[in-house]
Every structure is written in C-alpha cells, then in structure tokens.
Short mmCIF file of C-alpha atoms in Angstrom, two decimals:
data_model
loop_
_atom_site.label_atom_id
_atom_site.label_comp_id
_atom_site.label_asym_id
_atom_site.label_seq_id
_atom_site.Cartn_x
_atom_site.Cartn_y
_atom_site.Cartn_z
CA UNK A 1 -18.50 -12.21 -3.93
CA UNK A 2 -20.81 -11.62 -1.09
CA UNK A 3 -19.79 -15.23 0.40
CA UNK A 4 -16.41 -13.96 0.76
CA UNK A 5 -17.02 -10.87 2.06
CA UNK A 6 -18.74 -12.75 5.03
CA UNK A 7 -16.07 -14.70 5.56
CA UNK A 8 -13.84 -11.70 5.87
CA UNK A 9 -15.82 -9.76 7.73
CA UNK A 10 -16.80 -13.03 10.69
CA UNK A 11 -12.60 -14.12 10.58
CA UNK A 12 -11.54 -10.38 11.15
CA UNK A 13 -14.20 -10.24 13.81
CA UNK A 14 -13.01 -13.80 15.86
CA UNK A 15 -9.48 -12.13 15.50
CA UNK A 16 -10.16 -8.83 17.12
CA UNK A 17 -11.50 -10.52 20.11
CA UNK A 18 -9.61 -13.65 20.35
CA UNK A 19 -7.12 -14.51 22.72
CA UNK A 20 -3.91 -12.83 22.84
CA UNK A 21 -0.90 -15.49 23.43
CA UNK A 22 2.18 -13.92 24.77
CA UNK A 23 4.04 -11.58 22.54
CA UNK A 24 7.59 -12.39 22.38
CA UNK A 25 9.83 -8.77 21.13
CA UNK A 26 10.90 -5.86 22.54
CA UNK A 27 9.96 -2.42 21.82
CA UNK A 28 13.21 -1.46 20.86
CA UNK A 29 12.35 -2.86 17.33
CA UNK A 30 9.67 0.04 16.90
CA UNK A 31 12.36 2.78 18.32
CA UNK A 32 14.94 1.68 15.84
CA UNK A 33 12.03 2.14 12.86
CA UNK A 34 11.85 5.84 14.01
CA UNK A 35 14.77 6.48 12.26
CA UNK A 36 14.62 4.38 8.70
CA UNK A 37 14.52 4.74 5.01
CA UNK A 38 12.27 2.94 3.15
CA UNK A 39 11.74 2.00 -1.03
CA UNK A 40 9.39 -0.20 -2.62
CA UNK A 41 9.83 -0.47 -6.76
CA UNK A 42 6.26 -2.37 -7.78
CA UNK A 43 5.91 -3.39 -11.40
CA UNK A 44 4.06 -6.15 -13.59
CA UNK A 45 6.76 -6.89 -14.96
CA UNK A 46 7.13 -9.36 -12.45
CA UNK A 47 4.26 -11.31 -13.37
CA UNK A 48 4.64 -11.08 -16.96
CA UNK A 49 1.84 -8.49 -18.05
CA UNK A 50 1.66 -5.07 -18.92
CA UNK A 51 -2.04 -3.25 -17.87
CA UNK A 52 -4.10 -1.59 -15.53
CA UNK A 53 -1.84 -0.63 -12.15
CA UNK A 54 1.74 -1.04 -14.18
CA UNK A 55 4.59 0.17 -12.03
CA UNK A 56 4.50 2.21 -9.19
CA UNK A 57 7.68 3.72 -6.50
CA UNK A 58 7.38 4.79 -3.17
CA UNK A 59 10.18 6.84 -1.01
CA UNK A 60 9.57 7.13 2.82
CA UNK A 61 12.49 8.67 5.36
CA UNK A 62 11.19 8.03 9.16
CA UNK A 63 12.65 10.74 11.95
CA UNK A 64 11.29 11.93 14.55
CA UNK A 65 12.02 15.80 13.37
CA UNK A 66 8.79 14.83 11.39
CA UNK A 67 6.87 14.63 14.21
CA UNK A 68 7.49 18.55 14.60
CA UNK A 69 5.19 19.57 11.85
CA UNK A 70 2.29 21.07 11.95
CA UNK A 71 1.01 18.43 9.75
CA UNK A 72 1.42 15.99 11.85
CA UNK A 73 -1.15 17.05 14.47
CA UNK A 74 -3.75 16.26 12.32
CA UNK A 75 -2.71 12.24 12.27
CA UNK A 76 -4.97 10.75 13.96
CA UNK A 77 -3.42 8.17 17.03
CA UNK A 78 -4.07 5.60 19.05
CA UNK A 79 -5.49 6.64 22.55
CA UNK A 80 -3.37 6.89 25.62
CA UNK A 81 -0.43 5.98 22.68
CA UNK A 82 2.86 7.30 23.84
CA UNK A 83 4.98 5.78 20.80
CA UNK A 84 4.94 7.46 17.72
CA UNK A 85 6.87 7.52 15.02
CA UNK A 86 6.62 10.15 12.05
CA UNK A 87 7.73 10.00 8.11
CA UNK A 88 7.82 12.07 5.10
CA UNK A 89 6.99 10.16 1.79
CA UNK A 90 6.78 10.18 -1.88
CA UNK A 91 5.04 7.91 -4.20
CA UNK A 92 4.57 7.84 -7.86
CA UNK A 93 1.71 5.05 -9.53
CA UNK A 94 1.17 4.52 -13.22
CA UNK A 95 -2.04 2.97 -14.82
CA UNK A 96 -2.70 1.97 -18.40
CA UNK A 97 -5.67 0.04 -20.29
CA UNK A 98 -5.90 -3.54 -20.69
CA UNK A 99 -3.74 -3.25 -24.03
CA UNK A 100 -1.44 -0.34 -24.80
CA UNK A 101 -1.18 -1.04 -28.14
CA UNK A 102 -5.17 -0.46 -28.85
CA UNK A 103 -4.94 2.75 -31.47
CA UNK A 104 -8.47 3.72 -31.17
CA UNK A 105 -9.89 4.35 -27.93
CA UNK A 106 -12.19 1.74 -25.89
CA UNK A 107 -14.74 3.51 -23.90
CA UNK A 108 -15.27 0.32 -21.70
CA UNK A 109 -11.51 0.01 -20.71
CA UNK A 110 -9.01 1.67 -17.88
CA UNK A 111 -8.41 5.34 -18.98
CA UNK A 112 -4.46 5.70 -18.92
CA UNK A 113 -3.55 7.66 -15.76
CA UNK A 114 -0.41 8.86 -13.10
CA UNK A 115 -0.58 10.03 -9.35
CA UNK A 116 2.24 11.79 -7.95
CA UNK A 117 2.10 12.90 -4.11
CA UNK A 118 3.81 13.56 -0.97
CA UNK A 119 2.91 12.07 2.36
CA UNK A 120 3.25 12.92 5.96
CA UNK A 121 2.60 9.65 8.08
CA UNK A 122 2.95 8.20 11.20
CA UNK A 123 2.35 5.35 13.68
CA UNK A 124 1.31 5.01 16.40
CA UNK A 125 1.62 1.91 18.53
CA UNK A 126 -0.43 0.46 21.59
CA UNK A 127 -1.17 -2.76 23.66
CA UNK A 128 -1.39 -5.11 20.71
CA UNK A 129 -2.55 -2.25 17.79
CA UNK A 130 -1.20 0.27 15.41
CA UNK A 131 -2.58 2.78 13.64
CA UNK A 132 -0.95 4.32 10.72
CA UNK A 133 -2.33 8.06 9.15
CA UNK A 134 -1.11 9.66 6.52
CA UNK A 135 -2.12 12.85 4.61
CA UNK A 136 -1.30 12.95 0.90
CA UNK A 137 -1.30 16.26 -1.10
CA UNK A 138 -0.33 16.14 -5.30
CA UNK A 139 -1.60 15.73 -8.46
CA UNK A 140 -2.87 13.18 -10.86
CA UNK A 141 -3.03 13.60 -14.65
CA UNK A 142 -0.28 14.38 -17.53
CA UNK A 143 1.60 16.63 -14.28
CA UNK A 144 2.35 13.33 -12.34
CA UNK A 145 4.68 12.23 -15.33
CA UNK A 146 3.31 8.92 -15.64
CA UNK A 147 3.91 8.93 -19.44
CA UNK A 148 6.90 9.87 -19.59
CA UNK A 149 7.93 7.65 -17.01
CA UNK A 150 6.55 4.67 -18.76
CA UNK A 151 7.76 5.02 -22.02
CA UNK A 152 10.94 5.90 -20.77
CA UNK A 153 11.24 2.44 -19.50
CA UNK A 154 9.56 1.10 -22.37
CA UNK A 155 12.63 2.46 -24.40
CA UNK A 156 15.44 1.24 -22.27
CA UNK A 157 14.21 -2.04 -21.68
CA UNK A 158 13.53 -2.23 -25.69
CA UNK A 159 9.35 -3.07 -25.10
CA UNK A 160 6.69 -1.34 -27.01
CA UNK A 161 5.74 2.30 -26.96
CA UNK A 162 2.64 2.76 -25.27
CA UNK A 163 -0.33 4.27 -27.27
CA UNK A 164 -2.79 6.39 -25.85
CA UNK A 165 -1.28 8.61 -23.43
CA UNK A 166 -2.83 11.70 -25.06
CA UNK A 167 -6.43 10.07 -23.86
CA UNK A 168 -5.08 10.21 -20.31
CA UNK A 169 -6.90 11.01 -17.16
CA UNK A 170 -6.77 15.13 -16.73
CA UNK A 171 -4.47 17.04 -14.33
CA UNK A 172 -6.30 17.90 -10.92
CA UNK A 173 -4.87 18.57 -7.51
CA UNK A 174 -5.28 15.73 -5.22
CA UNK A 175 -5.43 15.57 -1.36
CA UNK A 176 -6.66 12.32 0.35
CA UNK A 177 -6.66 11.33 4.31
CA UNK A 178 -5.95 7.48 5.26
CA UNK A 179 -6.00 5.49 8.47
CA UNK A 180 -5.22 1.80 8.75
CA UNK A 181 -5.34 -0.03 11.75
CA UNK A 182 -3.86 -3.31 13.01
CA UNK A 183 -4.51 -5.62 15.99
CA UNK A 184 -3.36 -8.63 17.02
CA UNK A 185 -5.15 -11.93 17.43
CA UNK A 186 -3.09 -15.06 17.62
CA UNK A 187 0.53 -13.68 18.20
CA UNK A 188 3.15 -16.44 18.21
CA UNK A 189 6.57 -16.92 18.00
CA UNK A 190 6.33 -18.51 14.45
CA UNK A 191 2.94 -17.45 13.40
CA UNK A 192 1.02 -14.29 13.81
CA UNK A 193 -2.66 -13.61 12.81
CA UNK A 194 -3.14 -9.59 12.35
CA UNK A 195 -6.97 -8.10 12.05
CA UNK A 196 -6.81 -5.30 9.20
CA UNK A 197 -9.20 -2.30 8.96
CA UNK A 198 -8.57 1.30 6.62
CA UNK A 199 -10.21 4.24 5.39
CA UNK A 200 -9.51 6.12 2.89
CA UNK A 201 -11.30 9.53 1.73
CA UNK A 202 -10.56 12.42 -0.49
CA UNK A 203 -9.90 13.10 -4.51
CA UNK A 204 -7.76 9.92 -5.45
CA UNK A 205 -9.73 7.50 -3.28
CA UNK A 206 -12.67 6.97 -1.41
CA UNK A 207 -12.87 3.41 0.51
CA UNK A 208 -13.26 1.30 3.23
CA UNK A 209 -11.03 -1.89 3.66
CA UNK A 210 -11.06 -5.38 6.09
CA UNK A 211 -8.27 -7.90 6.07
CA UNK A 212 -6.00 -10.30 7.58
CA UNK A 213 -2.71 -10.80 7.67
CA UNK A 214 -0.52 -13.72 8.58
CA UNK A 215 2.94 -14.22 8.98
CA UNK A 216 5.07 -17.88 9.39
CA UNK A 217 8.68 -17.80 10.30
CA UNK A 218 11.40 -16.85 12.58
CA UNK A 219 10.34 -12.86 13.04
CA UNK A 220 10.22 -10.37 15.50
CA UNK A 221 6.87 -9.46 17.32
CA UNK A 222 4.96 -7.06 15.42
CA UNK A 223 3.77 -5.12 18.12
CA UNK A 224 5.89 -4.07 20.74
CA UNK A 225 6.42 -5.58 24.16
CA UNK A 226 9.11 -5.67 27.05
CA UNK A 227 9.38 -9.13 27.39
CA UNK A 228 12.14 -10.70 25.05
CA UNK A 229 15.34 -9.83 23.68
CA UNK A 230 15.70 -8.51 20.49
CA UNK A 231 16.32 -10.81 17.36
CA UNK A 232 19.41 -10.54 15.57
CA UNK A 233 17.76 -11.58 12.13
CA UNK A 234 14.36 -12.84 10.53
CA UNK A 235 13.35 -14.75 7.60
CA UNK A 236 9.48 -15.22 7.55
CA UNK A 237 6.84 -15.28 4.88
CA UNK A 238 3.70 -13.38 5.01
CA UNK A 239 0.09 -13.82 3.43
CA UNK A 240 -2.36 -11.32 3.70
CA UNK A 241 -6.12 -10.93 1.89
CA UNK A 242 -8.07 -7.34 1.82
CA UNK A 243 -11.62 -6.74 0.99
CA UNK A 244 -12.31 -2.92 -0.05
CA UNK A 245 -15.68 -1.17 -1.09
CA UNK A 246 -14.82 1.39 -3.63
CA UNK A 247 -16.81 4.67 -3.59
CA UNK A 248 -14.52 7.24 -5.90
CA UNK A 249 -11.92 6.02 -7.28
CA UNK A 250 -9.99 9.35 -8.95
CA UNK A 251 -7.47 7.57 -11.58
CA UNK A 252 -10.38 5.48 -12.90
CA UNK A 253 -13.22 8.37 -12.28
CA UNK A 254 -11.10 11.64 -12.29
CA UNK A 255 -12.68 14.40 -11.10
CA UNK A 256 -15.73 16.59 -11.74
CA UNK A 257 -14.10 19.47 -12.18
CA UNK A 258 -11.39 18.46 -14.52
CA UNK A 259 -12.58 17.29 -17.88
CA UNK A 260 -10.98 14.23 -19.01
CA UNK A 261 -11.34 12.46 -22.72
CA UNK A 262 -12.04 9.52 -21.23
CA UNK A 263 -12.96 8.74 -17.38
CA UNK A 264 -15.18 5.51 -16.22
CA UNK A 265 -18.79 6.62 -15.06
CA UNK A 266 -19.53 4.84 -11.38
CA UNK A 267 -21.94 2.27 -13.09
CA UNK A 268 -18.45 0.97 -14.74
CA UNK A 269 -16.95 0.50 -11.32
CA UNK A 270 -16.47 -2.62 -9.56
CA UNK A 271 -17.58 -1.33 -5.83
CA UNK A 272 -15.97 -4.47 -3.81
CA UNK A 273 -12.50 -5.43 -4.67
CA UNK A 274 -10.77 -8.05 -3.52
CA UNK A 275 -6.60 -8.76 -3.28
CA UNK A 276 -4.04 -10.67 -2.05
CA UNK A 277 -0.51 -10.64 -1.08
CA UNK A 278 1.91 -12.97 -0.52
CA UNK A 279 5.51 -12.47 0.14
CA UNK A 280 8.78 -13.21 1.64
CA UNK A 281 11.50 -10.76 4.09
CA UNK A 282 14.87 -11.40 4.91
CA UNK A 283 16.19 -9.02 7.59
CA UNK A 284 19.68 -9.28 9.53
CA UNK A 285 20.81 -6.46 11.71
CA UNK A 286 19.50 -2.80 10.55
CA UNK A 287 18.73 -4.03 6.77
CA UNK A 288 15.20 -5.61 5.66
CA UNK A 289 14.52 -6.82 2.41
CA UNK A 290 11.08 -8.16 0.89
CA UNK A 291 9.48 -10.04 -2.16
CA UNK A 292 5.86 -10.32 -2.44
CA UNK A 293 3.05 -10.13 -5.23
CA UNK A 294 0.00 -8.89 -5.15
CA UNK A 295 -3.26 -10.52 -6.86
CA UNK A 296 -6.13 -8.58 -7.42
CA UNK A 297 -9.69 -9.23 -8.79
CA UNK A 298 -11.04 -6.60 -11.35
CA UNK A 299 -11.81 -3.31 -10.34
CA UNK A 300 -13.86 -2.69 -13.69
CA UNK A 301 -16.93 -4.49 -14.80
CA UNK A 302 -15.23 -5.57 -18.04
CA UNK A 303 -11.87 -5.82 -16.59
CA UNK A 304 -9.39 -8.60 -16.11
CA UNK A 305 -7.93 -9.98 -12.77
CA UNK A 306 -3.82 -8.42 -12.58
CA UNK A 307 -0.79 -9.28 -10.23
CA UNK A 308 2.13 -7.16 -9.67
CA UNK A 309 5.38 -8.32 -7.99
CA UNK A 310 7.19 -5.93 -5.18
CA UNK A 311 10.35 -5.22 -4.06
CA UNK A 312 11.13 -3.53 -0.82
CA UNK A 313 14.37 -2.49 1.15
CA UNK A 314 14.24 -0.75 5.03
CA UNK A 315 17.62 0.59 6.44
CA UNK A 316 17.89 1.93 9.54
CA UNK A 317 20.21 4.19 10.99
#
C-alpha cells in the first residue's frame, strides 16, 4: 500500500510540472456547460454484487442564476479566474453490509446507512486548471430514505428483501465543504494526462485525495483555450486512479452526537483507500452520455474489495 501511494504521489507530481503541449478546444465548450443538466444512476448491479456502497443518484442543473446566491461566495476559485460556472445539486447514496441477508448483527461489518443532501457547486476554470467547490447541507440516517429506497427496488426487480435496516446508521444533520482541483500535464489531441487533488471536511467526510486521470480518443480539450474550433462530437475512453486518506468517515462512523446501534470505531477503518475508474462517453452536439465502473479496495479492515458500474447523461440547453 505504501508503494503505491509513492507512485501516486511522484506521477501526480511529474504531471503538475511537466510540459504543457498545445491545447487544442475552444472555450465555448465550458460556456455551453453553464447552462446543463446533469444525472448519474450508480448501482452494483452492474457488476453483479449487492454490498457496501449499493446504488447511489445524483441530480445537478448548471445556470448561471446560481451564481447569484449567497452561497456561492463562499466557493472557493481559482485566482485571477474570470470563468465560472455555478450548479444546484442533489444526491442520494445507499450503503449496506457485506451480506443483507445476515439476521443477526456482525459487529465487524458495514453498518447499513443513507445520505441525502443538496449541493451548491461551481467551477472555476484557469490557464490549464479547474477547481470545483461545493457545499453540501442534509442528513444521513433512516431520514435520507435509503431503506425504503432499496427495498423498493428490491421488490420491483423481484431480489431479496434486505435485513437489517432497523440496525442502521442514526439520523444526524450533515454539512461537508469539498474542493477538487485539476491541472493539466500532457494535453493532446488524442490523449490527455490530468493531475487530481481534493479535500473534503465536515460530518459525512473527512479526506484528502491524489489522482490521475487519462483520457484516449477523439475529445474536446478539457480545459479551455481560444485556439481551435469546436468539435461537433466525441467518443473517448477515460481511466482514472485516486488515492484518499480517510479521517471521518460519517456513514461508516456516524456521529458523536447521534447514537447509532451499530457504527465502526476508527481502529476498524481502513485510513488509505484506493479506486479506480474506467469508462467510456459518447457525445454529439448538446447530449453526452457515459459508462464507467468504479473499483475500489476495502475501506474496512475486514472488508472486501467492491465495483459499481455508472451511468451518466449531460444535456445542454
């Protein structure tokens, strides 16, 4: 583990300072993403299991009437930026235990959990970098319907009825602040190398993260320049690795003052986590679409490895 955290940390390193090759795009990409609508629908049912991060939704409308709340002056963004852009989101994330057919309760396993929450986000672009913020206020516990939003689905797509949900993480208010940021290394017309780096802090997560991404196709730029004309349509694939050190963790944890039946004490936390993604858009004109999965090594000391597969749709308008 600590091998490949070296090897993240050195690559992401040679890519922040490396040399930039001429980006090829035009910044009316990032205008047109100022006014977009976005849904992912994540689920393991993709990859054929049925634990630990389960199914998850998430709703984001871009506009620049965003930008106009007083919310929004608390995002962080880039310095000297100029080009912003400003959404309003809504996710929904569902976690179970390893089985959810266990009747008796295992003290060493993934408490059953939901986080609902609202976001206000933005980006904000520069020479070569983005940074995306986003403040999320809601709740986790029996309020963010996870139950009744797995079973539901359970029932419809004739699987079995979870059991355990009355062991569930407690309901607590949540607020949490995130940054990411993004800058480009290598930046080709058919390949792009993208240093990663986030932060997360507040009730549902506490963390720091360094990654990579790379994408491989016919694509647009992915930061914004003046030089080219715009592309009428991509179709690209994209591989990307994170390493995060965990320091709270609320759906695993909950919260001290919230008393849960069963919560994970921070000796039963994994504290670096590692994933992967790997995935493939299609975009023509003002529609995107995207599959990926995601891979991800155990975030529990008795845990299991778990992949998820992802499906996303941008429109713009």
């Amino acid at each position: 583990m600590k091998g490949i955290t070296k090897i993240f940390i050195n690559v992401f390193l040679v890519i922040s300072i490396g040399v930039r090759a001429q980006v090829n795009d035009s910044l009316k990409r990032f205008e047109d993403y100022k006014r977009s609508f976005h849904y992912t629908y994540e689920n393991d049912l993709f990859t054929s299991t049925d634990r630990y991060y389960t199914q998850g939704s998430f709703i984001e409308l871009r506009h620049p009437v965003f930008g106009r709340s007083p919310i929004s002056k608390l995002l962080l963004k880039l310095y000297h930026s100029k080009n912003s852009m400003y959404g309003l989101a809504f996710r929904q994330d569902v976690f179970t235990p390893k089985s959810i057919l266990n009747k008796t309760l295992d003290s060493t396993d993934r408490p059953y959990a939901g986080a609902i929450y609202f976001s206000q986000t933005s980006v904000s672009q520069g020479r070569w970098a983005k940074l995306s913020a986003s403040i999320d206020v809601g709740v986790i516990g029996p309020a963010a319907v996870g139950e009744e939003q797995q079973k539901f689905i359970h029932k419809h797509t004739r699987n079995d009825e979870p059991i355990g949900w009355e062991n569930q993480v407690a309901n607590s208010f949540m607020v949490n602040y995130n940054l990411f940021y993004e800058k480009g290394g290598l930046l080709l017309p058919w390949i792009d190398i993208i240093g990663q780096a986030g932060l997360k802090a507040g009730v549902l997560n506490t963390n720091g993260t360094l990654g990579l991404l790379t994408r491989f196709g016919k694509k647009r730029s992915y930061f914004g320049s003046t030089k080219q004309r715009q592309q009428s349509w991509e179709l690209y694939g994209s591989v990307g690795g994170t390493a995060t050190y965990v320091y709270h963790n609320g759906v695993l944890q909950g919260v001290p003052w919230a008393k849960s039946v069963h919560v994970l004490q921070a000796d039963k936390i994994e504290r670096l986590v590692y994933k992967l993604n790997a995935g493939i858009t299609f975009s023509i004109k003002r529609l995107s679409l995207t599959y990926s999965n995601a891979f991800i090594s155990p975030e529990i000391k008795e845990g299991l490895a778990h992949a998820w597969g992802s499906c996303n749709i941008v429109v713009l308008f």
